[in-house]
Short mmCIF file of C-alpha atoms in Angstrom, two decimals:
data_model
loop_
_atom_site.label_atom_id
_atom_site.label_comp_id
_atom_site.label_asym_id
_atom_site.label_seq_id
_atom_site.Cartn_x
_atom_site.Cartn_y
_atom_site.Cartn_z
CA UNK M 1 22.30 11.78 36.54
CA UNK M 2 20.86 10.82 33.46
CA UNK M 3 19.48 7.14 33.23
CA UNK M 4 20.35 6.09 29.64
CA UNK M 5 17.77 3.35 29.36
CA UNK M 6 14.93 5.72 30.16
CA UNK M 7 16.09 8.21 27.62
CA UNK M 8 15.72 5.80 25.04
CA UNK M 9 12.47 3.89 26.46
CA UNK M 10 10.38 5.73 23.89
CA UNK M 11 11.97 3.83 21.11
CA UNK M 12 12.27 0.44 23.17
CA UNK M 13 8.77 0.67 24.04
CA UNK M 14 7.36 1.17 20.55
CA UNK M 15 8.50 -2.59 20.26
CA UNK M 16 5.45 -3.61 22.32
CA UNK M 17 2.98 -2.63 19.60
CA UNK M 18 3.17 -5.73 17.59
CA UNK M 19 1.93 -7.64 20.73
CA UNK M 20 4.84 -9.92 20.69
CA UNK M 21 5.11 -12.73 18.10
CA UNK M 22 2.43 -12.97 15.42
CA UNK M 23 -0.62 -15.02 16.90
CA UNK M 24 -0.12 -18.29 15.81
CA UNK M 25 -2.41 -21.01 14.75
CA UNK M 26 -3.98 -19.62 11.57
CA UNK M 27 -5.32 -16.16 12.39
CA UNK M 28 -6.99 -16.28 8.94
CA UNK M 29 -9.55 -19.02 10.11
CA UNK M 30 -11.19 -21.88 8.72
CA UNK M 31 -11.40 -21.54 4.86
CA UNK M 32 -14.32 -23.01 2.69
CA UNK M 33 -13.31 -25.18 -0.28
CA UNK M 34 -13.65 -23.37 -3.54
CA UNK M 35 -12.97 -23.95 -7.03
CA UNK M 36 -9.59 -22.65 -7.12
CA UNK M 37 -6.43 -24.06 -5.44
CA UNK M 38 -5.02 -20.74 -3.83
CA UNK M 39 -5.41 -18.51 -6.81
CA UNK M 40 -4.27 -21.37 -8.86
CA UNK M 41 -5.99 -23.32 -11.55
CA UNK M 42 -9.69 -24.52 -11.09
CA UNK M 43 -10.52 -27.56 -9.39
CA UNK M 44 -13.58 -29.88 -9.26
CA UNK M 45 -14.89 -30.58 -6.05
CA UNK M 46 -17.27 -32.99 -5.43
CA UNK M 47 -20.26 -32.97 -3.15
CA UNK M 48 -19.03 -35.73 -1.08
CA UNK M 49 -15.81 -33.82 -0.57
CA UNK M 50 -17.30 -30.73 0.67
CA UNK M 51 -19.66 -32.89 2.87
CA UNK M 52 -16.51 -34.63 4.50
CA UNK M 53 -14.64 -31.36 4.77
CA UNK M 54 -17.64 -29.50 6.22
CA UNK M 55 -18.58 -32.12 8.96
CA UNK M 56 -14.81 -31.96 10.34
CA UNK M 57 -14.61 -28.28 10.02
CA UNK M 58 -17.86 -27.84 12.40
CA UNK M 59 -15.91 -30.02 14.80
CA UNK M 60 -13.28 -27.97 14.86
CA UNK M 61 -15.27 -24.72 14.89
CA UNK M 62 -17.10 -26.19 18.11
CA UNK M 63 -13.72 -26.54 19.93
CA UNK M 64 -12.57 -23.30 18.84
CA UNK M 65 -15.89 -21.83 20.43
CA UNK M 66 -15.28 -23.80 23.52
CA UNK M 67 -11.63 -22.34 23.81
CA UNK M 68 -10.38 -25.44 25.29
CA UNK M 69 -7.59 -27.63 23.26
CA UNK M 70 -5.96 -30.62 24.74
CA UNK M 71 -3.00 -32.27 22.98
CA UNK M 72 -5.27 -35.35 22.44
CA UNK M 73 -8.11 -33.46 20.81
CA UNK M 74 -5.54 -31.68 18.44
CA UNK M 75 -4.35 -34.99 17.18
CA UNK M 76 -7.53 -36.25 16.83
CA UNK M 77 -8.67 -33.52 14.64
CA UNK M 78 -5.52 -33.51 12.60
CA UNK M 79 -6.38 -36.97 12.03
CA UNK M 80 -9.62 -36.30 11.08
CA UNK M 81 -8.65 -33.80 8.51
CA UNK M 82 -5.82 -36.11 7.31
CA UNK M 83 -8.40 -38.71 6.51
CA UNK M 84 -10.33 -36.11 4.26
CA UNK M 85 -7.13 -34.75 2.47
CA UNK M 86 -6.10 -38.69 1.78
CA UNK M 87 -9.50 -39.29 0.41
CA UNK M 88 -9.71 -36.37 -1.63
CA UNK M 89 -6.29 -35.49 -2.95
CA UNK M 90 -7.06 -32.08 -4.41
CA UNK M 91 -8.75 -30.53 -1.37
CA UNK M 92 -5.65 -28.31 -0.04
CA UNK M 93 -7.80 -26.87 2.50
CA UNK M 94 -7.93 -30.16 4.41
CA UNK M 95 -4.17 -30.46 4.41
CA UNK M 96 -3.87 -27.00 5.67
CA UNK M 97 -6.49 -27.92 8.52
CA UNK M 98 -4.37 -30.89 9.48
CA UNK M 99 -1.69 -28.03 10.20
CA UNK M 100 -4.17 -25.93 11.92
CA UNK M 101 -5.17 -28.36 14.06
CA UNK M 102 -1.42 -29.04 15.37
CA UNK M 103 -0.71 -25.53 15.63
CA UNK M 104 -3.67 -24.95 18.05
CA UNK M 105 -1.80 -26.87 20.72
CA UNK M 106 1.51 -25.67 19.64
CA UNK M 107 2.52 -29.01 18.23
CA UNK M 108 5.02 -26.65 15.80
CA UNK M 109 6.91 -29.59 14.55
CA UNK M 110 3.73 -31.72 13.14
CA UNK M 111 2.24 -28.34 11.95
CA UNK M 112 5.06 -27.71 9.79
CA UNK M 113 5.13 -30.71 8.38
CA UNK M 114 1.45 -30.47 7.47
CA UNK M 115 1.76 -26.93 6.21
CA UNK M 116 4.39 -27.86 4.15
CA UNK M 117 2.49 -30.53 2.21
CA UNK M 118 -0.40 -28.15 1.42
CA UNK M 119 1.85 -26.63 -1.31
CA UNK M 120 0.84 -23.44 -3.14
CA UNK M 121 -1.96 -22.46 -0.17
CA UNK M 122 -1.59 -19.06 0.95
CA UNK M 123 -2.77 -19.72 4.46
CA UNK M 124 -0.47 -22.51 4.98
CA UNK M 125 2.70 -20.35 3.98
CA UNK M 126 1.53 -17.58 6.16
CA UNK M 127 1.10 -19.91 9.31
CA UNK M 128 4.57 -21.39 8.18
CA UNK M 129 5.81 -17.74 8.61
CA UNK M 130 4.30 -17.53 11.98
CA UNK M 131 6.11 -20.75 13.35
CA UNK M 132 9.34 -19.83 11.91
CA UNK M 133 9.09 -16.29 13.68
CA UNK M 134 8.49 -17.90 16.93
CA UNK M 135 11.46 -19.99 16.35
CA UNK M 136 13.51 -16.74 15.93
CA UNK M 137 13.96 -17.27 12.21
CA UNK M 138 12.65 -13.86 11.14
CA UNK M 139 14.25 -13.46 7.84
CA UNK M 140 12.54 -16.93 7.02
CA UNK M 141 9.30 -16.00 8.23
CA UNK M 142 9.26 -12.54 6.36
CA UNK M 143 9.99 -14.70 3.20
CA UNK M 144 6.78 -17.04 3.89
CA UNK M 145 4.39 -14.17 4.73
CA UNK M 146 5.75 -12.40 1.27
CA UNK M 147 5.01 -15.38 -0.54
CA UNK M 148 1.71 -16.01 0.97
CA UNK M 149 0.82 -12.43 -0.25
CA UNK M 150 1.69 -13.27 -3.80
CA UNK M 151 -0.74 -16.47 -4.01
CA UNK M 152 -3.27 -14.22 -1.97
CA UNK M 153 -3.02 -10.66 -1.32
CA UNK M 154 -6.09 -10.44 1.10
CA UNK M 155 -4.36 -12.54 4.07
CA UNK M 156 -4.89 -9.74 6.67
CA UNK M 157 -2.18 -11.59 9.08
CA UNK M 158 0.33 -11.95 6.58
CA UNK M 159 0.16 -8.08 5.91
CA UNK M 160 0.11 -7.13 9.57
CA UNK M 161 2.83 -9.56 10.29
CA UNK M 162 5.07 -8.16 7.42
CA UNK M 163 4.39 -4.42 8.58
CA UNK M 164 5.39 -5.31 12.16
CA UNK M 165 8.86 -6.30 10.98
CA UNK M 166 9.31 -3.35 8.66
CA UNK M 167 8.32 -1.33 11.44
CA UNK M 168 11.30 -2.57 13.34
CA UNK M 169 13.40 -2.00 10.61
CA UNK M 170 12.32 1.43 10.14
CA UNK M 171 13.39 2.49 13.60
CA UNK M 172 17.05 1.71 13.12
CA UNK M 173 16.49 3.94 9.36
CA UNK M 174 17.84 7.27 9.39
CA UNK M 175 15.83 9.80 7.92
CA UNK M 176 15.59 10.16 4.04
CA UNK M 177 14.44 8.57 1.20
CA UNK M 178 15.04 4.87 2.56
CA UNK M 179 12.67 5.64 5.55
CA UNK M 180 10.22 7.48 3.30
CA UNK M 181 10.06 4.33 1.24
CA UNK M 182 9.92 1.88 4.50
CA UNK M 183 7.10 3.89 5.82
CA UNK M 184 5.04 3.92 2.40
CA UNK M 185 5.68 0.11 2.34
CA UNK M 186 4.42 -0.35 5.90
CA UNK M 187 1.27 1.98 5.14
CA UNK M 188 0.55 -0.09 1.97
CA UNK M 189 0.42 -3.58 4.00
CA UNK M 190 -1.76 -1.85 6.73
CA UNK M 191 -4.18 -0.15 4.38
CA UNK M 192 -4.70 -3.44 2.55
CA UNK M 193 -5.14 -5.31 5.91
CA UNK M 194 -8.01 -2.69 6.63
CA UNK M 195 -9.27 -2.92 3.33
CA UNK M 196 -10.12 -6.40 3.68
CA UNK M 197 -10.84 -6.24 7.65
CA UNK M 198 -11.98 -3.02 8.53
CA UNK M 199 -12.04 -4.04 12.08
CA UNK M 200 -8.53 -5.29 12.28
CA UNK M 201 -7.52 -3.83 15.60
CA UNK M 202 -3.72 -5.04 15.13
CA UNK M 203 -3.77 -3.09 11.98
CA UNK M 204 -5.08 0.15 13.70
CA UNK M 205 -2.59 -0.53 16.58
CA UNK M 206 0.40 -0.66 14.02
CA UNK M 207 -0.90 2.31 12.18
CA UNK M 208 -0.96 4.35 15.49
CA UNK M 209 2.64 3.16 16.20
CA UNK M 210 3.88 4.01 12.86
CA UNK M 211 3.01 7.63 12.77
CA UNK M 212 4.46 7.82 16.58
CA UNK M 213 7.72 7.23 14.61
CA UNK M 214 9.39 10.43 13.32
CA UNK M 215 7.36 12.40 15.74
CA UNK M 216 10.58 14.46 16.80
CA UNK M 217 10.29 15.91 13.29
CA UNK M 218 6.69 16.56 13.01
CA UNK M 219 4.49 16.63 15.70
CA UNK M 220 1.39 16.43 13.92
CA UNK M 221 2.24 12.53 13.63
CA UNK M 222 0.98 12.34 17.04
CA UNK M 223 -2.35 13.67 16.27
CA UNK M 224 -2.46 11.26 13.38
CA UNK M 225 -1.36 8.37 15.63
CA UNK M 226 -4.10 9.22 18.35
CA UNK M 227 -6.91 9.37 15.56
CA UNK M 228 -6.05 5.68 14.50
CA UNK M 229 -5.74 4.41 17.92
CA UNK M 230 -9.27 5.81 18.89
CA UNK M 231 -10.61 4.30 16.01
CA UNK M 232 -9.19 0.87 17.37
CA UNK M 233 -10.44 1.63 20.73
CA UNK M 234 -13.90 1.83 19.19
CA UNK M 235 -13.50 -1.47 17.82
CA UNK M 236 -11.79 -3.26 20.71
CA UNK M 237 -11.30 -1.66 24.08
CA UNK M 238 -10.05 -4.96 25.36
CA UNK M 239 -6.82 -5.38 23.11
CA UNK M 240 -3.66 -5.22 25.23
CA UNK M 241 -1.32 -4.01 22.54
CA UNK M 242 -3.36 -1.27 21.87
CA UNK M 243 -3.70 0.06 25.48
CA UNK M 244 0.03 -0.44 25.41
CA UNK M 245 0.52 1.79 22.45
CA UNK M 246 -1.89 4.50 24.09
CA UNK M 247 0.50 4.49 27.02
CA UNK M 248 3.49 5.19 24.71
CA UNK M 249 1.35 7.93 23.16
CA UNK M 250 0.55 9.43 26.43
CA UNK M 251 4.46 9.25 27.43
CA UNK M 252 5.39 11.17 24.05
CA UNK M 253 2.67 13.78 25.18
CA UNK M 254 4.50 14.08 28.56
CA UNK M 255 1.63 12.57 30.44
CA UNK M 256 3.38 9.89 32.50
CA UNK M 257 0.26 9.44 34.85
CA UNK M 258 -1.91 8.64 32.08
CA UNK M 259 0.82 6.54 30.25
CA UNK M 260 0.98 4.47 33.37
CA UNK M 261 -2.72 3.79 33.76
CA UNK M 262 -2.62 2.43 30.31
CA UNK M 263 0.28 0.14 31.05
CA UNK M 264 -1.68 -1.16 33.81
CA UNK M 265 -4.64 -1.70 31.88
CA UNK M 266 -2.52 -3.66 29.33
CA UNK M 267 -1.19 -5.85 32.07
CA UNK M 268 -4.77 -6.41 33.47
CA UNK M 269 -5.91 -7.53 30.15
CA UNK M 270 -2.94 -9.84 29.53
CA UNK M 271 -0.94 -10.70 32.87
CA UNK M 272 2.08 -12.08 30.83
CA UNK M 273 2.35 -8.89 28.11
CA UNK M 274 6.16 -8.33 28.79
CA UNK M 275 6.47 -5.16 26.86
CA UNK M 276 3.59 -3.69 28.97
CA UNK M 277 5.41 -4.80 32.38
CA UNK M 278 8.55 -3.35 31.48
CA UNK M 279 6.87 0.04 30.37
CA UNK M 280 5.16 -0.02 33.86
CA UNK M 281 8.64 -0.63 35.50
CA UNK M 282 10.45 2.05 33.44
CA UNK M 283 7.58 4.60 34.14
CA UNK M 284 7.45 3.85 37.84
CA UNK M 285 11.35 4.21 37.93
CA UNK M 286 10.67 7.84 36.72
CA UNK M 287 8.46 8.36 39.67
CA UNK M 288 11.09 6.80 41.94
CA UNK M 289 8.87 4.29 42.82
CA UNK M 290 11.37 1.70 43.05
CA UNK M 291 9.74 -1.15 44.82
CA UNK M 292 6.84 -1.04 42.15
CA UNK M 293 9.56 -0.85 39.43
CA UNK M 294 11.52 -3.96 41.08
CA UNK M 295 8.51 -6.10 41.18
CA UNK M 296 7.46 -5.54 37.49
CA UNK M 297 11.21 -6.04 36.26
CA UNK M 298 11.52 -9.39 38.20
CA UNK M 299 8.03 -10.46 36.83
CA UNK M 300 9.49 -9.93 33.15
CA UNK M 301 12.57 -11.87 34.08
CA UNK M 302 10.32 -14.66 35.22
CA UNK M 303 8.63 -14.57 32.05
CA UNK M 304 11.55 -14.08 29.74
CA UNK M 305 14.69 -14.63 31.58
CA UNK M 306 16.88 -13.31 28.70
CA UNK M 307 15.28 -9.94 28.55
CA UNK M 308 18.32 -7.36 28.47
CA UNK M 309 16.34 -4.58 29.47
CA UNK M 310 14.72 -5.96 32.27
CA UNK M 311 18.19 -6.51 33.95
CA UNK M 312 18.93 -3.08 33.19
CA UNK M 313 15.61 -1.73 34.41
CA UNK M 314 15.94 -4.10 37.60
CA UNK M 315 19.63 -2.65 38.36
CA UNK M 316 18.10 0.95 38.25
CA UNK M 317 15.23 0.21 40.77
CA UNK M 318 17.72 -1.84 42.90
CA UNK M 319 20.19 0.98 43.07
CA UNK M 320 17.48 3.37 43.85
CA UNK M 321 16.27 1.01 46.95
CA UNK M 322 20.34 1.17 48.17
CA UNK M 323 20.89 -2.43 47.21
CA UNK M 324 24.23 -1.51 45.43
CA UNK M 325 25.26 -5.33 45.22
CA UNK M 326 22.04 -6.45 43.89
CA UNK M 327 22.11 -3.89 41.12
CA UNK M 328 25.69 -4.88 40.04
CA UNK M 329 24.35 -8.22 39.69
CA UNK M 330 21.65 -7.23 37.65
CA UNK M 331 23.59 -5.09 35.20
CA UNK M 332 26.39 -7.77 35.05
CA UNK M 333 23.55 -10.45 34.08
CA UNK M 334 22.59 -8.20 31.35
CA UNK M 335 26.12 -7.58 30.35
CA UNK M 336 26.76 -11.23 30.02
CA UNK M 337 23.41 -11.79 28.06
CA UNK M 338 24.45 -9.15 25.25
CA UNK M 339 27.96 -7.91 25.76
CA UNK M 340 27.94 -5.53 22.49
CA UNK M 341 25.01 -3.10 24.09
CA UNK M 342 26.58 -0.51 26.08
CA UNK M 343 23.70 0.39 28.54
CA UNK M 344 25.43 -2.23 31.33
CA UNK M 345 28.83 -0.93 30.90
CA UNK M 346 27.21 2.66 31.36
CA UNK M 347 25.33 2.13 34.57
CA UNK M 348 28.12 -0.01 35.93
CA UNK M 349 30.23 2.93 35.57
CA UNK M 350 27.49 5.28 37.32
CA UNK M 351 27.28 2.66 40.01
CA UNK M 352 30.79 2.72 40.95
CA UNK M 353 31.43 6.56 40.30
CA UNK M 354 28.44 8.23 42.05
CA UNK M 355 27.63 5.41 44.51
CA UNK M 356 30.22 2.84 45.38
CA UNK M 357 33.05 5.29 45.89
CA UNK M 358 31.18 7.64 48.10
CA UNK M 359 30.17 4.54 50.40
CA UNK M 360 34.05 3.78 50.88
CA UNK M 361 35.52 4.77 54.21
CA UNK M 362 39.03 3.80 53.01
CA UNK M 363 40.58 6.28 50.66
CA UNK M 364 42.38 3.28 49.05
CA UNK M 365 39.08 1.81 48.24
CA UNK M 366 37.42 4.81 47.16
CA UNK M 367 40.04 5.23 44.53
CA UNK M 368 39.76 1.76 43.42
CA UNK M 369 36.25 2.52 42.66
CA UNK M 370 36.71 5.47 40.40
CA UNK M 371 39.46 3.39 38.67
CA UNK M 372 36.80 0.79 38.24
CA UNK M 373 34.30 3.17 37.10
CA UNK M 374 36.81 4.95 34.75
CA UNK M 375 37.51 1.17 33.17
CA UNK M 376 33.72 0.44 32.58
CA UNK M 377 33.20 4.07 31.01
CA UNK M 378 36.05 3.17 28.77
CA UNK M 379 34.82 -0.25 27.85
CA UNK M 380 31.08 1.51 27.07
CA UNK M 381 33.30 3.70 24.61
CA UNK M 382 33.52 0.61 22.50
CA UNK M 383 30.09 -0.66 22.80
CA UNK M 384 26.79 -0.02 20.82
CA UNK M 385 25.15 3.16 22.40
CA UNK M 386 23.74 6.48 22.32
CA UNK M 387 26.04 9.30 21.18
CA UNK M 388 24.88 11.51 24.11
CA UNK M 389 25.64 8.33 26.45
CA UNK M 390 28.91 8.53 24.79
CA UNK M 391 29.71 12.32 25.25
CA UNK M 392 28.34 11.74 29.09
CA UNK M 393 30.73 8.71 29.58
CA UNK M 394 33.92 10.78 28.07
CA UNK M 395 33.20 13.36 30.67
CA UNK M 396 32.85 10.69 33.47
CA UNK M 397 36.37 9.47 32.28
CA UNK M 398 38.15 12.54 32.96
CA UNK M 399 36.04 13.30 36.07
CA UNK M 400 37.45 9.74 37.43
CA UNK M 401 41.13 10.50 36.33
CA UNK M 402 40.72 13.91 38.44
CA UNK M 403 39.31 12.09 41.32
CA UNK M 404 41.86 9.25 41.17
CA UNK M 405 44.68 11.91 41.00
CA UNK M 406 43.22 13.95 43.69
CA UNK M 407 43.09 11.12 46.04
CA UNK M 408 46.44 10.04 45.42
CA UNK M 409 47.60 13.55 46.40
CA UNK M 410 45.50 13.57 49.44
CA UNK M 411 46.69 10.03 50.66
CA UNK M 412 50.45 11.46 50.15
CA UNK M 413 49.86 14.41 52.19
CA UNK M 414 48.38 12.16 54.82
CA UNK M 415 51.30 9.80 54.85
CA UNK M 416 53.90 12.87 54.97
CA UNK M 417 52.01 14.67 58.03
CA UNK M 418 53.99 14.11 61.39
CA UNK M 419 52.32 11.73 63.97
CA UNK M 420 50.09 13.48 66.22
CA UNK M 421 51.45 14.16 69.93
CA UNK M 422 51.90 11.34 72.07
CA UNK M 423 51.38 8.77 69.20
CA UNK M 424 54.03 6.36 68.02
CA UNK M 425 57.02 7.61 65.82
#
């Protein structure tokens, strides 16, 4: 029996390459005041302004190095940069640092307001994109990153963030001219990022994931992907999304054991890495290590209670453990989360057809299980799903119809048989 989530796992797993939401809190660092406002007109910056800014920036850098930011510390640092910004009106970098100070503690409302006041400042625009992305406003985020790059095309974070979104778009694009154009645009962004920062681990990771797309049509793309991931690993062997991407590479090379080791390494580096935990669950389901898979899917749900794939995976693991009620509950939670997606309906159909029906002692109850399975498969036909799943579901509907009819005949024959000798008439 085919598990649809496992068959489509590679495409789903590739989403892990970005490492989740783009890193907030100013991944482009502390800017130094220059004679320009972004790429705008020249400015006259006094020695006093530079000194005031430098003093505040030193305190900020010290707090960053210590790696311990409290809310009160973030607010105090924001107030300090705000004072510099008020004193020196043309020092847009100080206003940016007000936003960055708030951003360090995820005080996104205050950070957003501060960044908005830093008009024409590229890094502020880029960080606004990160705030909107985290809020689920993906299109708005993309617009801000693109706007930031128009001001300053050397922002590594903006390039890699746009590339991340375009990679997601690529996965839903059919091969052809549009696919080729998207791939070129992604490569341009990643090449620009590496031109500025040759050690950008995120750029290498995304580049590797990009070349894993389209591998079915050109197996040489996997070789290019490995080269890029190896280059990234030379620069930082402790980057969890890179380990996850390497796991995906080994999955595509049909080396499931090595893939699992890479996914485990990713989770060891980042215990809250949802995608890597999903990948461990999916891989161990394939090994029939249902206890391990169950543990991973439950952890994902603990981290992200609305993760559709985790509920589907949990259902498969529980089904493998013989907990049919638990499996049904997991599938139904997935169905309620995203009613238009088909995996939950397909798996519910499989659960009733291949598991519940055979567990029934009563023929009428078994017949009802096949009817329920048929209904779920019929619902699946109207949902989003893989064409191969649709073909299988269509066949399952026919099988259920036959079994329902056969059981009806068998029940009728039983009812028409004479009572056994010595029994009641």
